[in-house]
Tab-separated table of C-alpha atoms and ligand atoms in Angstrom:
chain	number	residue	atom	x	y	z
Y	116	MET	CA	0.015	-0.038	-0.145
Y	117	LEU	CA	2.768	2.549	1.184
Y	118	ASP	CA	4.695	1.443	-1.940
Y	119	ARG	CA	1.811	2.203	-4.236
Y	120	LEU	CA	1.645	5.581	-2.577
Y	121	ARG	CA	5.296	6.449	-2.706
Y	122	GLY	CA	5.390	5.599	-6.398
Y	123	GLY	CA	7.222	2.659	-5.647
Y	124	ARG	CA	8.089	-0.368	-7.905
Y	125	HIS	CA	4.940	-2.594	-7.028
Y	126	LEU	CA	2.877	0.365	-9.382
Y	127	ASP	CA	1.292	-1.365	-12.370
Y	128	GLU	CA	2.959	-0.549	-15.495
Y	129	GLU	CA	0.114	1.293	-16.804
Y	130	THR	CA	0.114	3.709	-13.582
Y	131	ARG	CA	3.916	3.902	-13.876
Y	132	ARG	CA	3.520	5.141	-17.413
Y	133	ARG	CA	1.468	8.070	-16.321
Y	134	LEU	CA	3.177	9.173	-13.338
Y	135	PRO	CA	5.788	12.061	-14.132
Y	136	PRO	CA	9.129	11.984	-13.137
Y	137	GLY	CA	9.704	12.923	-9.409
Y	138	GLN	CA	5.957	12.555	-8.540
Y	139	TYR	CA	4.023	9.957	-6.067
Y	140	LEU	CA	0.393	9.197	-6.085
Y	141	THR	CA	-2.250	10.109	-3.901
Y	142	GLU	CA	-5.778	9.006	-3.400
Y	143	LYS	CA	-6.723	12.115	-1.321
Y	144	PHE	CA	-7.508	15.561	-2.827
Y	145	PRO	CA	-5.071	17.961	-1.187
Y	146	VAL	CA	-5.877	21.294	-0.975
Y	147	LEU	CA	-3.417	23.861	-1.754
Y	148	HIS	CA	-3.083	27.558	-2.206
Y	149	TYR	CA	-1.590	30.850	-1.029
Y	150	GLY	CA	-3.987	32.831	1.536
Y	151	SER	CA	-7.400	31.967	2.720
Y	152	VAL	CA	-10.399	30.412	0.916
Y	153	PRO	CA	-12.485	33.620	-0.332
Y	154	ARG	CA	-16.074	33.718	0.379
Y	155	VAL	CA	-17.945	34.109	-3.003
Y	156	ASP	CA	-21.328	35.732	-3.784
Y	157	LEU	CA	-22.908	34.287	-6.783
Y	158	ALA	CA	-25.160	37.328	-7.175
Y	159	THR	CA	-22.338	39.578	-7.767
Y	160	TRP	CA	-19.817	37.184	-9.044
Y	161	ASP	CA	-18.466	37.676	-12.713
Y	162	LEU	CA	-16.139	36.246	-15.194
Y	163	ARG	CA	-14.355	38.968	-17.348
Y	164	VAL	CA	-12.707	38.608	-20.717
Y	165	TRP	CA	-10.644	41.274	-22.292
Y	166	GLY	CA	-7.451	42.335	-23.591
Y	167	ALA	CA	-6.504	41.464	-27.110
Y	168	VAL	CA	-9.851	40.293	-28.164
Y	169	GLU	CA	-12.364	41.755	-30.670
Y	170	HIS	CA	-15.214	41.297	-28.172
Y	171	PRO	CA	-14.453	41.925	-24.618
Y	172	PHE	CA	-17.208	40.522	-22.470
Y	173	ARG	CA	-18.525	39.571	-18.648
Y	174	LEU	CA	-20.669	36.707	-17.720
Y	175	SER	CA	-22.757	36.654	-14.677
Y	176	TRP	CA	-23.132	33.271	-12.958
Y	177	PRO	CA	-26.511	32.215	-14.612
Y	178	GLU	CA	-25.003	33.297	-17.989
Y	179	PHE	CA	-22.101	31.147	-17.720
Y	180	ARG	CA	-24.211	28.074	-16.645
Y	181	ALA	CA	-26.193	28.699	-19.464
Y	182	LEU	CA	-23.168	27.808	-21.806
Y	183	PRO	CA	-22.780	24.502	-23.580
Y	184	ARG	CA	-21.378	21.905	-21.035
Y	185	LYS	CA	-18.083	19.605	-21.284
Y	186	THR	CA	-16.511	16.880	-19.127
Y	187	VAL	CA	-12.838	16.192	-18.919
Y	188	HIS	CA	-11.006	13.353	-17.253
Y	189	ALA	CA	-7.427	14.133	-16.326
Y	190	ASP	CA	-4.496	13.426	-14.336
Y	191	ILE	CA	-3.268	16.370	-12.235
Y	192	HIS	CA	0.227	16.788	-10.830
Y	193	CYS	CA	1.137	19.384	-8.172
Y	194	VAL	CA	4.526	20.665	-8.314
Y	195	THR	CA	5.189	19.942	-4.721
Y	196	ARG	CA	5.333	15.893	-6.034
Y	197	TRP	CA	1.587	14.649	-5.651
Y	198	SER	CA	-0.198	13.287	-8.399
Y	199	LYS	CA	-3.990	12.320	-8.485
Y	200	LEU	CA	-4.878	10.214	-11.303
Y	201	ASP	CA	-8.520	9.873	-13.131
Y	202	THR	CA	-10.092	13.099	-11.944
Y	203	ASP	CA	-13.522	14.045	-13.488
Y	204	TRP	CA	-14.210	17.561	-14.049
Y	205	GLU	CA	-17.418	19.083	-15.745
Y	206	GLY	CA	-17.992	22.833	-16.905
Y	207	VAL	CA	-17.343	25.043	-20.027
Y	208	ALA	CA	-14.631	24.283	-22.677
Y	209	VAL	CA	-12.205	27.287	-22.769
Y	210	ARG	CA	-12.523	26.923	-26.479
Y	211	THR	CA	-16.003	28.337	-26.129
Y	212	LEU	CA	-14.981	31.545	-24.363
Y	213	LEU	CA	-12.301	31.957	-26.998
Y	214	GLU	CA	-14.868	31.547	-29.723
Y	215	MET	CA	-17.136	34.298	-28.033
Y	216	ALA	CA	-14.289	36.469	-27.523
Y	217	GLY	CA	-12.562	36.765	-30.930
Y	218	LEU	CA	-8.874	36.584	-30.453
Y	219	ARG	CA	-6.959	39.366	-32.236
Y	220	PRO	CA	-4.107	38.007	-34.272
Y	221	SER	CA	-1.637	39.420	-32.035
Y	222	ALA	CA	-2.811	37.627	-29.134
Y	223	ARG	CA	-0.199	35.166	-27.995
Y	224	PHE	CA	-0.744	34.645	-23.984
Y	225	VAL	CA	-3.362	34.470	-21.331
Y	226	LEU	CA	-3.178	35.577	-17.511
Y	227	GLN	CA	-5.579	34.050	-15.458
Y	228	HIS	CA	-6.951	36.272	-12.871
Y	229	ALA	CA	-8.311	34.852	-9.742
Y	230	GLU	CA	-9.716	36.310	-6.292
Y	231	GLN	CA	-7.361	37.701	-4.132
Y	232	GLY	CA	-4.996	38.868	-6.999
Y	233	TYR	CA	-3.806	35.240	-7.680
Y	234	THR	CA	-2.809	35.240	-11.263
Y	235	THR	CA	-1.121	32.435	-13.674
Y	236	ASN	CA	-0.010	33.063	-17.129
Y	237	LEU	CA	0.026	30.461	-20.141
Y	238	PRO	CA	0.712	30.641	-23.841
Y	239	LEU	CA	-2.281	30.351	-26.117
Y	240	GLU	CA	-1.494	27.057	-27.349
Y	241	VAL	CA	-1.651	25.636	-24.038
Y	242	LEU	CA	-5.031	27.239	-23.031
Y	243	GLY	CA	-6.658	26.272	-26.529
Y	244	ASP	CA	-6.218	22.801	-26.012
Y	245	ASP	CA	-9.399	20.707	-26.220
Y	246	ASP	CA	-8.940	19.421	-22.579
Y	247	VAL	CA	-8.757	22.874	-21.084
Y	248	LEU	CA	-11.826	23.111	-18.865
Y	249	LEU	CA	-13.667	25.947	-16.767
Y	250	ALA	CA	-14.653	23.749	-14.238
Y	251	ASP	CA	-17.624	24.050	-11.886
Y	252	THR	CA	-17.961	20.673	-10.982
Y	253	PHE	CA	-15.535	17.982	-9.584
Y	254	GLY	CA	-16.639	14.214	-9.589
Y	255	GLY	CA	-20.390	14.843	-10.051
Y	256	ARG	CA	-20.621	17.508	-7.430
Y	257	PRO	CA	-20.392	21.479	-7.385
Y	258	LEU	CA	-16.863	22.302	-6.726
Y	259	GLU	CA	-15.830	22.578	-2.911
Y	260	PRO	CA	-14.895	26.157	-2.086
Y	261	GLU	CA	-11.351	24.999	-0.905
Y	262	HIS	CA	-11.263	23.527	-4.324
Y	263	GLY	CA	-11.924	26.883	-6.221
Y	264	ALA	CA	-15.648	27.368	-6.193
Y	265	PRO	CA	-17.686	28.471	-7.959
Y	266	LEU	CA	-15.216	28.340	-10.804
Y	267	ARG	CA	-11.488	27.105	-11.721
Y	268	LEU	CA	-9.591	26.375	-14.766
Y	269	VAL	CA	-8.354	22.928	-15.099
Y	270	VAL	CA	-5.119	22.673	-17.509
Y	271	PRO	CA	-4.250	19.020	-17.378
Y	272	LYS	CA	-0.845	19.411	-19.489
Y	273	ARG	CA	0.839	21.654	-16.841
Y	274	TYR	CA	1.767	21.386	-13.044
Y	275	PHE	CA	-1.523	22.360	-11.210
Y	276	TRP	CA	-0.425	25.782	-10.061
Y	277	LYS	CA	-1.335	26.996	-13.695
Y	278	SER	CA	-5.264	26.054	-12.929
Y	279	ALA	CA	-6.181	28.963	-11.122
Y	280	LYS	CA	-9.093	28.319	-8.305
Y	281	TRP	CA	-11.787	31.261	-7.809
Y	282	LEU	CA	-11.119	32.215	-11.222
Y	283	ARG	CA	-12.717	35.399	-12.358
Y	284	GLY	CA	-10.829	36.716	-15.629
Y	285	LEU	CA	-8.966	35.849	-18.571
Y	286	GLU	CA	-6.566	38.602	-20.100
Y	287	PHE	CA	-5.340	38.299	-23.436
Y	288	LEU	CA	-1.690	39.755	-24.136
Y	289	GLU	CA	0.478	40.049	-26.785
Y	290	ARG	CA	3.795	39.744	-24.663
Y	291	ASP	CA	4.024	37.213	-21.743
Y	292	ALA	CA	3.533	38.192	-18.374
Y	293	PRO	CA	4.525	36.201	-15.381
Y	294	GLY	CA	1.779	35.256	-12.748
Y	295	PHE	CA	1.870	35.008	-8.773
Y	296	TRP	CA	4.231	31.777	-8.504
Y	297	GLU	CA	6.180	32.416	-11.819
Y	298	ARG	CA	7.470	35.800	-10.083
Y	299	TYR	CA	8.498	33.564	-7.051
Y	300	GLY	CA	10.736	31.379	-9.320
Y	301	TYR	CA	8.382	28.775	-10.491
Y	302	HIS	CA	9.024	27.759	-13.966
Y	303	ASN	CA	7.241	29.650	-16.709
Y	304	ASN	CA	6.572	26.618	-18.907
Y	305	ALA	CA	5.521	23.939	-15.859
Y	306	ASP	CA	5.452	20.789	-18.209
Y	307	PHE	CA	5.487	18.022	-15.737
Y	308	TRP	CA	6.961	15.696	-18.379
Y	309	LYS	CA	10.253	17.908	-18.501
Y	310	GLU	CA	10.069	18.458	-14.687
Y	311	GLU	CA	10.033	22.324	-15.479
Y	312	ARG	CA	9.653	23.081	-11.493
Y	313	PHE	CA	11.376	26.171	-10.829
Y	314	SER	CA	13.057	28.810	-13.522
Y	315	ASP	CA	16.464	27.388	-13.150
Y	316	ASP	CA	15.504	23.826	-14.020
F	434	MTE	N1	-6.316	31.142	-7.022
F	434	MTE	C1	-5.458	30.226	-6.759
F	434	MTE	N2	-5.281	29.274	-7.304
F	434	MTE	C2	-4.543	28.274	-7.276
F	434	MTE	C3	-3.560	28.290	-6.282
F	434	MTE	C4	-3.860	29.591	-5.374
F	434	MTE	O1	-2.678	29.843	-4.534
F	434	MTE	N3	-4.600	30.439	-5.467
F	434	MTE	N4	-2.794	27.265	-6.013
F	434	MTE	C5	-2.520	26.603	-7.048
F	434	MTE	C6	-1.757	25.194	-6.733
F	434	MTE	S1	0.179	25.617	-6.518
F	434	MTE	C7	-2.249	24.101	-7.022
F	434	MTE	S2	-1.273	22.655	-6.541
F	434	MTE	C8	-3.473	23.899	-6.957
F	434	MTE	C9	-4.136	23.118	-5.824
F	434	MTE	O2	-5.553	22.700	-6.265
F	434	MTE	P1	-6.359	21.999	-5.130
F	434	MTE	O3	-6.365	22.736	-3.900
F	434	MTE	O4	-7.923	21.922	-5.760
F	434	MTE	O5	-5.822	20.787	-5.137
F	434	MTE	O6	-4.412	25.239	-7.139
F	434	MTE	C10	-3.570	26.018	-7.913
F	434	MTE	N5	-4.357	27.392	-8.150
F	435	MO	MO1	0.633	23.113	-6.328
């Protein structure tokens, strides 16, 4: 049992193949963030999309909930070395919002804006992947406050700090801008298969 949790050699081959270098498996769902869990009022909540787009907009909670829905099945990997396999999310594909906004040709990056000033950045090639989800549901139930309720981004192909909890906005940029952890020395690209943990990796 402990071998399994620690990524020891008793993992079956498929599990080992899915576990990036330097990661161990957990069955739990750890809670990790800087600061406190924000209290969010859905009556005043909005999601804003702005920057290098043709049609900036803001969505109220009912407007967001009325968009077409999608599910994503993904393994998640935190830079602090835990990985959780087979997580199930439901929400709205980020591509739906990209189509609504109409990216300008000059748009190349996005900065996710969350409650309390948390930010994290991605290039558009990563954001626009078809597995990137604006998730309001985890494992068939509404997202728990500590996991980002009412809405978080899920970016399965990057370390999990690139998935902002309590998301409130997407700002499209022509030039890259480091987010909260990226400014503190985390790797700008954060590809777990390449172990891009810190900026000097
Ligand atoms: N708004 C916000 N989002 C955040 C963070 C944060 O501090 N604030 N931490 C990130 C990190 S480092 C991780 S590992 C995941 C953790 O998500 P979880 O608590 O749902 O496991 O959230 C990410 N999103
Ligand atoms: Mo993390």
